Amino acid sequence: MRSEGDSWDITTSVGSTALFVATARALEARKPEPLAIDPYAELFCRAAGGDWQAVIEGSLLDHPLLTSDFGEHFVNFQGARTRYFDDYFRRAAGAGVRQVVILAAGLDSRAYRLSWPDGTTIFELDQPQVLAFKSYVLSQRGIRAGAERREIAVDLREDWPQALRDSGFDPAQPSAWIAEGLLIYLPADAQQQLFTGLDGLAAPGSHVAVEDGAPMPAEAFEAALQAEVEAGDGNRIFHQLVYNERCAPADQWFGERGWTAVATPLADYLRELGRPIPGPDSEAGPMIARNALVRAVKR
Ligand SMILES: C[S@@+](CC[C@H](N)C(=O)[O-])C[C@H]1O[C@@H](n2cnc3c(N)ncnc32)[C@H](O)[C@@H]1O
C-alpha cells in the first residue's frame, strides 16, 4: 500500500513496476515480428535475478506476464506503447528539439537505443535507487548513452522543476517530455502539479507525450484490491501500488492550456498494429479499454 513520501528500489513497491514493464519489453522483443525492440530490457531482468530472470528463462510459467488472459495482452500493450513513444521522440527530434525530459524514467533505455541528433541532452528523473540500478547494469557492460544523459534523482511529488533547472535544463528552449507508465502511481493532486510544472518549463514548440488511463469504477477497484491482498502473491501487487485517480484527461488538460493535443485510444492503436484486443471479460480487457496514448505540441 502507498503512503505519502514513500520510496523504493528497483525490486520493491513502485520500483518493481519498472522491472515489470521492462520484462514485458524483453518478451515482446523475442517475437518474430516485434512492435519494438529494447535490447537492454533482458539485461535488466537478468541483473535483477530471482523471478525476473526466471520469467525470461521460461521457468516461472504462472507469472502474470506469461498468462494468456493478461500477460499476452500486456506484452502487446508494452510493445505498442514503446513503438508509439519511440515514434513520438523521432518526430520531436526531427522538429529540432534538443532537450528531452523522461519523467519516471525507470528502465527506459531510449537514451541508449534511439539515435539522437548531436547536441541533444536527455534528463532522466526517477527515484535515486532506480536510476542507480539502470546506470550500474549498463555501465558494467560498457553501454553508453547516445546523447548527453543527466540523471535527476528526485521524487516527482516534490520540487522536481527546480531540480531539473539545477541540472541545466533551459526553459527558454523547446523540450520534449514523456510521462509513460507514471500517472497512475501519483495521486490526482500530484498529477496536477506534474502537468503544471511541465507546462511552466515548456517553451513554445515543446512536445509532450503521456500514457493516460481513466480510473476504474470505484467498486471494481476495491474488489480487485481486496482479492489481490487476500491472494498475497508478490508478483500480483498492481492495485496496491496505484492511486485510482485522475486530475483530468491529459489531452483535455493540455488542450485547454495552449497545446494542440491528440489522444489515440490504445485499443485503436493495437488494432492498427494488427494485435488482438482482449474482450471486456478478460483480465486485460478493461485495462486496455481505459488507456490512451496522448501527444501534444505547445503553440
Ligand atoms: C511502470 S514504471 C515506468 C518506467 C518507464 N517510464 C517505462 O515505461 O519503462 C513506473 C516508474 O515510475 C517511477 N515513479 C513513480 N512514482 C514516482 C515518484 N513519485 N517519483 C519518482 N519516480 C516515480 C518508478 O520509480 C518507476 O520507475
Tab-separated table of C-alpha atoms and ligand atoms in Angstrom:
chain	number	residue	atom	x	y	z
A	1	MET	CA	0.000	0.000	0.000
A	2	ARG	CA	1.171	3.538	-0.739
A	3	SER	CA	1.862	6.376	1.654
A	4	GLU	CA	2.947	9.994	1.371
A	5	GLY	CA	6.676	10.267	0.650
A	6	ASP	CA	7.212	6.508	0.298
A	7	SER	CA	10.332	5.403	-1.565
A	8	TRP	CA	11.633	2.215	-3.173
A	9	ASP	CA	14.423	0.487	-5.024
A	10	ILE	CA	14.175	-1.440	-8.275
A	11	THR	CA	12.715	-4.622	-6.779
A	12	THR	CA	10.301	-3.128	-4.247
A	13	SER	CA	6.950	-1.317	-4.392
A	14	VAL	CA	6.607	1.037	-7.411
A	15	GLY	CA	10.235	0.378	-8.370
A	16	SER	CA	9.315	-3.187	-9.311
A	17	THR	CA	6.838	-1.881	-11.896
A	18	ALA	CA	9.829	-0.618	-13.879
A	19	LEU	CA	11.110	-4.190	-13.975
A	20	PHE	CA	7.630	-5.473	-14.798
A	21	VAL	CA	7.327	-3.335	-17.930
A	22	ALA	CA	10.956	-3.951	-18.897
A	23	THR	CA	10.280	-7.684	-18.689
A	24	ALA	CA	7.283	-7.202	-20.974
A	25	ARG	CA	9.528	-5.348	-23.450
A	26	ALA	CA	12.039	-8.195	-23.296
A	27	LEU	CA	9.243	-10.689	-24.099
A	28	GLU	CA	7.984	-8.519	-26.970
A	29	ALA	CA	11.492	-8.236	-28.421
A	30	ARG	CA	11.703	-12.023	-28.732
A	31	LYS	CA	8.676	-12.307	-31.011
A	32	PRO	CA	9.262	-12.985	-34.700
A	33	GLU	CA	7.787	-9.587	-35.641
A	34	PRO	CA	8.110	-7.374	-32.563
A	35	LEU	CA	6.431	-3.985	-32.368
A	36	ALA	CA	9.592	-2.622	-30.778
A	37	ILE	CA	12.977	-3.966	-29.767
A	38	ASP	CA	14.521	-2.901	-26.492
A	39	PRO	CA	17.802	-4.842	-26.457
A	40	TYR	CA	18.589	-3.807	-22.876
A	41	ALA	CA	15.355	-4.958	-21.237
A	42	GLU	CA	16.553	-8.530	-20.913
A	43	LEU	CA	19.826	-7.392	-19.323
A	44	PHE	CA	17.866	-5.674	-16.559
A	45	CYS	CA	15.809	-8.812	-15.868
A	46	ARG	CA	18.917	-10.954	-15.644
A	47	ALA	CA	20.681	-8.437	-13.413
A	48	ALA	CA	17.662	-8.270	-11.079
A	49	GLY	CA	17.696	-12.074	-10.828
A	50	GLY	CA	15.008	-14.061	-8.972
A	51	ASP	CA	11.581	-14.187	-10.603
A	52	TRP	CA	12.551	-11.556	-13.187
A	53	GLN	CA	15.255	-13.790	-14.559
A	54	ALA	CA	13.029	-16.863	-14.252
A	55	VAL	CA	10.307	-15.285	-16.420
A	56	ILE	CA	12.838	-14.515	-19.117
A	57	GLU	CA	14.251	-18.019	-18.928
A	58	GLY	CA	10.766	-19.540	-19.103
A	59	SER	CA	10.969	-21.278	-15.738
A	60	LEU	CA	8.160	-19.399	-13.987
A	61	LEU	CA	5.139	-20.183	-16.102
A	62	ASP	CA	2.469	-18.916	-13.728
A	63	HIS	CA	3.903	-15.383	-13.729
A	64	PRO	CA	1.247	-12.794	-14.712
A	65	LEU	CA	3.282	-11.758	-17.777
A	66	LEU	CA	3.004	-15.275	-19.207
A	67	THR	CA	-0.762	-15.840	-18.894
A	68	SER	CA	-2.994	-15.750	-21.970
A	69	ASP	CA	-5.728	-13.799	-20.216
A	70	PHE	CA	-3.466	-10.969	-19.040
A	71	GLY	CA	0.210	-11.361	-19.908
A	72	GLU	CA	-0.174	-11.851	-23.641
A	73	HIS	CA	-2.167	-8.615	-23.927
A	74	PHE	CA	0.019	-6.704	-21.514
A	75	VAL	CA	3.103	-7.574	-23.569
A	76	ASN	CA	1.322	-6.395	-26.743
A	77	PHE	CA	0.380	-3.214	-24.900
A	78	GLN	CA	4.000	-2.553	-23.883
A	79	GLY	CA	5.220	-3.254	-27.413
A	80	ALA	CA	2.644	-0.811	-28.780
A	81	ARG	CA	3.371	1.905	-26.270
A	82	THR	CA	7.117	1.614	-26.798
A	83	ARG	CA	6.598	1.975	-30.518
A	84	TYR	CA	4.244	4.931	-30.120
A	85	PHE	CA	6.625	6.858	-27.844
A	86	ASP	CA	9.727	5.969	-29.903
A	87	ASP	CA	7.946	7.435	-32.896
A	88	TYR	CA	6.968	10.491	-30.843
A	89	PHE	CA	10.626	11.169	-29.941
A	90	ARG	CA	11.772	10.749	-33.538
A	91	ARG	CA	9.254	13.396	-34.585
A	92	ALA	CA	10.224	15.777	-31.790
A	93	ALA	CA	13.922	15.410	-32.647
A	94	GLY	CA	13.051	15.866	-36.340
A	95	ALA	CA	11.277	19.107	-35.415
A	96	GLY	CA	14.532	20.394	-33.892
A	97	VAL	CA	14.012	19.746	-30.173
A	98	ARG	CA	17.284	19.067	-28.353
A	99	GLN	CA	16.151	18.822	-24.715
A	100	VAL	CA	14.407	15.617	-23.670
A	101	VAL	CA	12.850	15.014	-20.261
A	102	ILE	CA	11.975	11.456	-19.293
A	103	LEU	CA	9.750	11.636	-16.217
A	104	ALA	CA	9.770	8.427	-14.163
A	105	ALA	CA	12.467	7.037	-16.452
A	106	GLY	CA	12.640	3.665	-14.697
A	107	LEU	CA	14.393	1.261	-17.070
A	108	ASP	CA	13.524	3.299	-20.170
A	109	SER	CA	16.576	2.791	-22.379
A	110	ARG	CA	15.756	5.347	-25.081
A	111	ALA	CA	18.829	7.419	-24.202
A	112	TYR	CA	20.877	4.354	-25.177
A	113	ARG	CA	18.946	2.772	-28.007
A	114	LEU	CA	17.432	5.607	-30.094
A	115	SER	CA	19.503	7.686	-32.440
A	116	TRP	CA	19.691	11.290	-31.178
A	117	PRO	CA	20.846	14.357	-33.095
A	118	ASP	CA	24.105	15.962	-31.963
A	119	GLY	CA	23.586	18.435	-29.155
A	120	THR	CA	20.713	16.524	-27.526
A	121	THR	CA	20.552	16.451	-23.721
A	122	ILE	CA	18.351	13.853	-22.039
A	123	PHE	CA	17.231	14.413	-18.460
A	124	GLU	CA	16.043	11.285	-16.665
A	125	LEU	CA	14.032	11.712	-13.476
A	126	ASP	CA	13.212	8.929	-11.042
A	127	GLN	CA	13.935	7.790	-7.514
A	128	PRO	CA	17.682	7.502	-6.740
A	129	GLN	CA	17.925	3.724	-6.383
A	130	VAL	CA	16.000	3.086	-9.588
A	131	LEU	CA	18.357	5.296	-11.604
A	132	ALA	CA	21.367	3.777	-9.841
A	133	PHE	CA	20.327	0.246	-10.864
A	134	LYS	CA	19.972	1.206	-14.514
A	135	SER	CA	23.308	3.053	-14.651
A	136	TYR	CA	25.084	0.228	-12.860
A	137	VAL	CA	23.775	-2.521	-15.165
A	138	LEU	CA	24.554	-0.625	-18.355
A	139	SER	CA	27.880	0.875	-17.332
A	140	GLN	CA	29.130	-2.549	-16.131
A	141	ARG	CA	28.699	-3.720	-19.697
A	142	GLY	CA	30.266	-0.638	-21.229
A	143	ILE	CA	26.969	0.537	-22.741
A	144	ARG	CA	26.887	4.281	-23.262
A	145	ALA	CA	24.082	6.719	-23.974
A	146	GLY	CA	23.848	8.169	-27.478
A	147	ALA	CA	23.334	11.691	-26.127
A	148	GLU	CA	24.329	13.726	-23.097
A	149	ARG	CA	22.384	11.986	-20.323
A	150	ARG	CA	21.770	13.598	-16.944
A	151	GLU	CA	20.211	11.762	-14.040
A	152	ILE	CA	17.994	13.656	-11.641
A	153	ALA	CA	17.307	11.589	-8.561
A	154	VAL	CA	14.110	13.098	-7.228
A	155	ASP	CA	10.632	12.270	-6.040
A	156	LEU	CA	8.135	13.539	-8.595
A	157	ARG	CA	5.767	14.566	-5.806
A	158	GLU	CA	8.387	17.106	-4.694
A	159	ASP	CA	10.013	20.159	-6.319
A	160	TRP	CA	11.382	18.395	-9.384
A	161	PRO	CA	11.171	21.524	-11.643
A	162	GLN	CA	13.840	23.202	-9.512
A	163	ALA	CA	15.987	20.054	-9.625
A	164	LEU	CA	15.637	19.993	-13.413
A	165	ARG	CA	16.714	23.630	-13.755
A	166	ASP	CA	19.631	22.969	-11.402
A	167	SER	CA	20.757	20.212	-13.779
A	168	GLY	CA	20.976	22.658	-16.665
A	169	PHE	CA	17.532	22.405	-18.260
A	170	ASP	CA	16.839	25.609	-20.219
A	171	PRO	CA	13.164	26.627	-20.158
A	172	ALA	CA	13.777	29.149	-22.941
A	173	GLN	CA	14.477	26.302	-25.398
A	174	PRO	CA	11.819	23.846	-26.609
A	175	SER	CA	11.755	20.465	-24.952
A	176	ALA	CA	10.190	17.016	-25.446
A	177	TRP	CA	8.653	15.336	-22.421
A	178	ILE	CA	7.348	11.892	-21.665
A	179	ALA	CA	5.223	10.502	-18.828
A	180	GLU	CA	4.961	6.793	-19.673
A	181	GLY	CA	3.611	4.443	-17.019
A	182	LEU	CA	3.649	7.197	-14.429
A	183	LEU	CA	0.345	8.963	-13.769
A	184	ILE	CA	-1.380	6.003	-12.107
A	185	TYR	CA	1.306	5.988	-9.397
A	186	LEU	CA	0.606	9.606	-8.439
A	187	PRO	CA	-2.386	10.937	-6.543
A	188	ALA	CA	-4.529	13.381	-8.563
A	189	ASP	CA	-3.069	16.485	-6.876
A	190	ALA	CA	0.491	15.339	-7.728
A	191	GLN	CA	-0.599	14.683	-11.339
A	192	GLN	CA	-1.914	18.229	-11.474
A	193	GLN	CA	1.365	19.561	-10.041
A	194	LEU	CA	3.330	17.490	-12.537
A	195	PHE	CA	1.403	18.881	-15.523
A	196	THR	CA	1.641	22.425	-14.143
A	197	GLY	CA	5.399	22.109	-13.573
A	198	LEU	CA	5.884	20.716	-17.069
A	199	ASP	CA	3.763	23.419	-18.704
A	200	GLY	CA	5.680	26.089	-16.786
A	201	LEU	CA	9.027	24.859	-18.148
A	202	ALA	CA	7.916	24.149	-21.727
A	203	ALA	CA	8.719	26.861	-24.282
A	204	PRO	CA	6.511	27.212	-27.384
A	205	GLY	CA	7.341	24.402	-29.823
A	206	SER	CA	7.706	21.888	-26.976
A	207	HIS	CA	6.248	18.394	-27.213
A	208	VAL	CA	4.708	16.151	-24.573
A	209	ALA	CA	3.595	12.518	-24.645
A	210	VAL	CA	1.581	10.892	-21.909
A	211	GLU	CA	0.194	7.470	-21.225
A	212	ASP	CA	-3.223	8.273	-19.847
A	213	GLY	CA	-5.699	5.973	-18.181
A	214	ALA	CA	-9.205	6.571	-16.908
A	215	PRO	CA	-9.680	5.345	-13.323
A	216	MET	CA	-11.505	2.076	-12.703
A	217	PRO	CA	-15.055	2.233	-11.312
A	218	ALA	CA	-14.554	2.512	-7.526
A	219	GLU	CA	-16.345	-0.748	-6.696
A	220	ALA	CA	-14.409	-2.772	-9.248
A	221	PHE	CA	-11.164	-1.282	-7.970
A	222	GLU	CA	-11.955	-2.091	-4.339
A	223	ALA	CA	-12.889	-5.670	-5.274
A	224	ALA	CA	-9.683	-6.165	-7.279
A	225	LEU	CA	-7.606	-4.694	-4.458
A	226	GLN	CA	-9.240	-6.903	-1.864
A	227	ALA	CA	-8.751	-10.044	-3.976
A	228	GLU	CA	-5.121	-9.161	-4.566
A	229	VAL	CA	-4.397	-8.580	-0.866
A	230	GLU	CA	-6.086	-11.855	0.069
A	231	ALA	CA	-4.119	-13.789	-2.573
A	232	GLY	CA	-0.827	-12.474	-1.132
A	233	ASP	CA	1.109	-13.169	-4.351
A	234	GLY	CA	4.186	-10.928	-4.520
A	235	ASN	CA	4.026	-10.894	-8.326
A	236	ARG	CA	0.466	-9.538	-8.330
A	237	ILE	CA	0.525	-6.231	-6.457
A	238	PHE	CA	-0.627	-3.714	-9.085
A	239	HIS	CA	-3.786	-2.489	-7.320
A	240	GLN	CA	-1.831	-1.936	-4.104
A	241	LEU	CA	0.520	0.460	-5.878
A	242	VAL	CA	-1.796	2.688	-7.900
A	243	TYR	CA	-3.983	5.622	-6.961
A	244	ASN	CA	-7.218	5.076	-8.792
A	245	GLU	CA	-7.481	8.812	-9.506
A	246	ARG	CA	-7.042	11.220	-12.405
A	247	CYS	CA	-6.775	15.019	-12.292
A	248	ALA	CA	-8.072	15.319	-15.895
A	249	PRO	CA	-7.754	13.522	-19.225
A	250	ALA	CA	-4.314	14.608	-20.460
A	251	ASP	CA	-5.476	15.752	-23.921
A	252	GLN	CA	-8.081	17.955	-22.262
A	253	TRP	CA	-5.643	19.369	-19.669
A	254	PHE	CA	-3.037	20.338	-22.258
A	255	GLY	CA	-5.643	21.284	-24.869
A	256	GLU	CA	-7.026	23.936	-22.502
A	257	ARG	CA	-3.579	25.472	-21.959
A	258	GLY	CA	-2.318	26.314	-25.431
A	259	TRP	CA	-1.214	22.869	-26.583
A	260	THR	CA	-2.569	21.036	-29.628
A	261	ALA	CA	-3.274	17.565	-28.286
A	262	VAL	CA	-4.277	14.257	-29.856
A	263	ALA	CA	-5.375	11.192	-27.884
A	264	THR	CA	-5.245	7.759	-29.512
A	265	PRO	CA	-7.202	5.056	-27.679
A	266	LEU	CA	-4.807	2.182	-27.003
A	267	ALA	CA	-7.277	-0.309	-28.480
A	268	ASP	CA	-7.347	1.629	-31.784
A	269	TYR	CA	-3.563	1.672	-31.900
A	270	LEU	CA	-3.302	-2.064	-31.165
A	271	ARG	CA	-5.834	-2.741	-33.924
A	272	GLU	CA	-3.827	-0.595	-36.337
A	273	LEU	CA	-0.732	-2.630	-35.464
A	274	GLY	CA	-2.559	-5.914	-36.062
A	275	ARG	CA	-2.585	-7.049	-32.441
A	276	PRO	CA	-5.695	-8.597	-30.821
A	277	ILE	CA	-7.945	-6.602	-28.495
A	278	PRO	CA	-8.912	-8.520	-25.341
A	279	GLY	CA	-12.624	-8.926	-24.668
A	280	PRO	CA	-14.283	-6.983	-21.836
A	281	ASP	CA	-14.488	-10.104	-19.643
A	282	SER	CA	-10.799	-10.982	-19.877
A	283	GLU	CA	-8.413	-9.777	-17.176
A	284	ALA	CA	-6.665	-7.362	-19.551
A	285	GLY	CA	-9.793	-6.100	-21.360
A	286	PRO	CA	-10.814	-3.224	-19.066
A	287	MET	CA	-7.201	-2.047	-18.680
A	288	ILE	CA	-6.696	-1.814	-22.448
A	289	ALA	CA	-10.102	-0.142	-22.915
A	290	ARG	CA	-9.346	2.597	-20.345
A	291	ASN	CA	-5.963	3.518	-21.787
A	292	ALA	CA	-4.988	6.202	-24.300
A	293	LEU	CA	-1.720	7.438	-25.765
A	294	VAL	CA	-1.615	11.216	-25.897
A	295	ARG	CA	0.734	13.616	-27.619
A	296	ALA	CA	0.655	17.382	-27.757
A	297	VAL	CA	2.665	20.303	-29.126
A	298	LYS	CA	2.729	23.728	-27.468
A	299	ARG	CA	1.700	26.569	-29.748
B	1	LIG	C1	5.854	1.405	-14.614
B	1	LIG	S1	7.394	2.144	-14.295
B	1	LIG	C2	7.621	3.008	-15.826
B	1	LIG	C3	9.067	3.276	-16.127
B	1	LIG	C4	9.337	3.814	-17.523
B	1	LIG	N1	8.681	5.077	-17.747
B	1	LIG	C5	8.889	2.810	-18.548
B	1	LIG	O1	7.814	2.967	-19.146
B	1	LIG	O2	9.625	1.835	-18.740
B	1	LIG	C6	6.998	3.432	-13.152
B	1	LIG	C7	8.188	4.298	-12.781
B	1	LIG	O3	7.697	5.459	-12.139
B	1	LIG	C8	8.611	5.830	-11.134
B	1	LIG	N2	7.880	6.665	-10.200
B	1	LIG	C9	6.599	6.526	-9.787
B	1	LIG	N3	6.290	7.461	-8.881
B	1	LIG	C10	7.396	8.229	-8.723
B	1	LIG	C11	7.705	9.340	-7.903
B	1	LIG	N4	6.826	9.857	-7.057
B	1	LIG	N5	8.937	9.877	-8.000
B	1	LIG	C12	9.855	9.362	-8.858
B	1	LIG	N6	9.623	8.296	-9.642
B	1	LIG	C13	8.405	7.729	-9.578
B	1	LIG	C14	9.027	4.492	-10.555
B	1	LIG	O4	10.211	4.573	-9.792
B	1	LIG	C15	9.169	3.650	-11.808
B	1	LIG	O5	10.459	3.700	-12.337
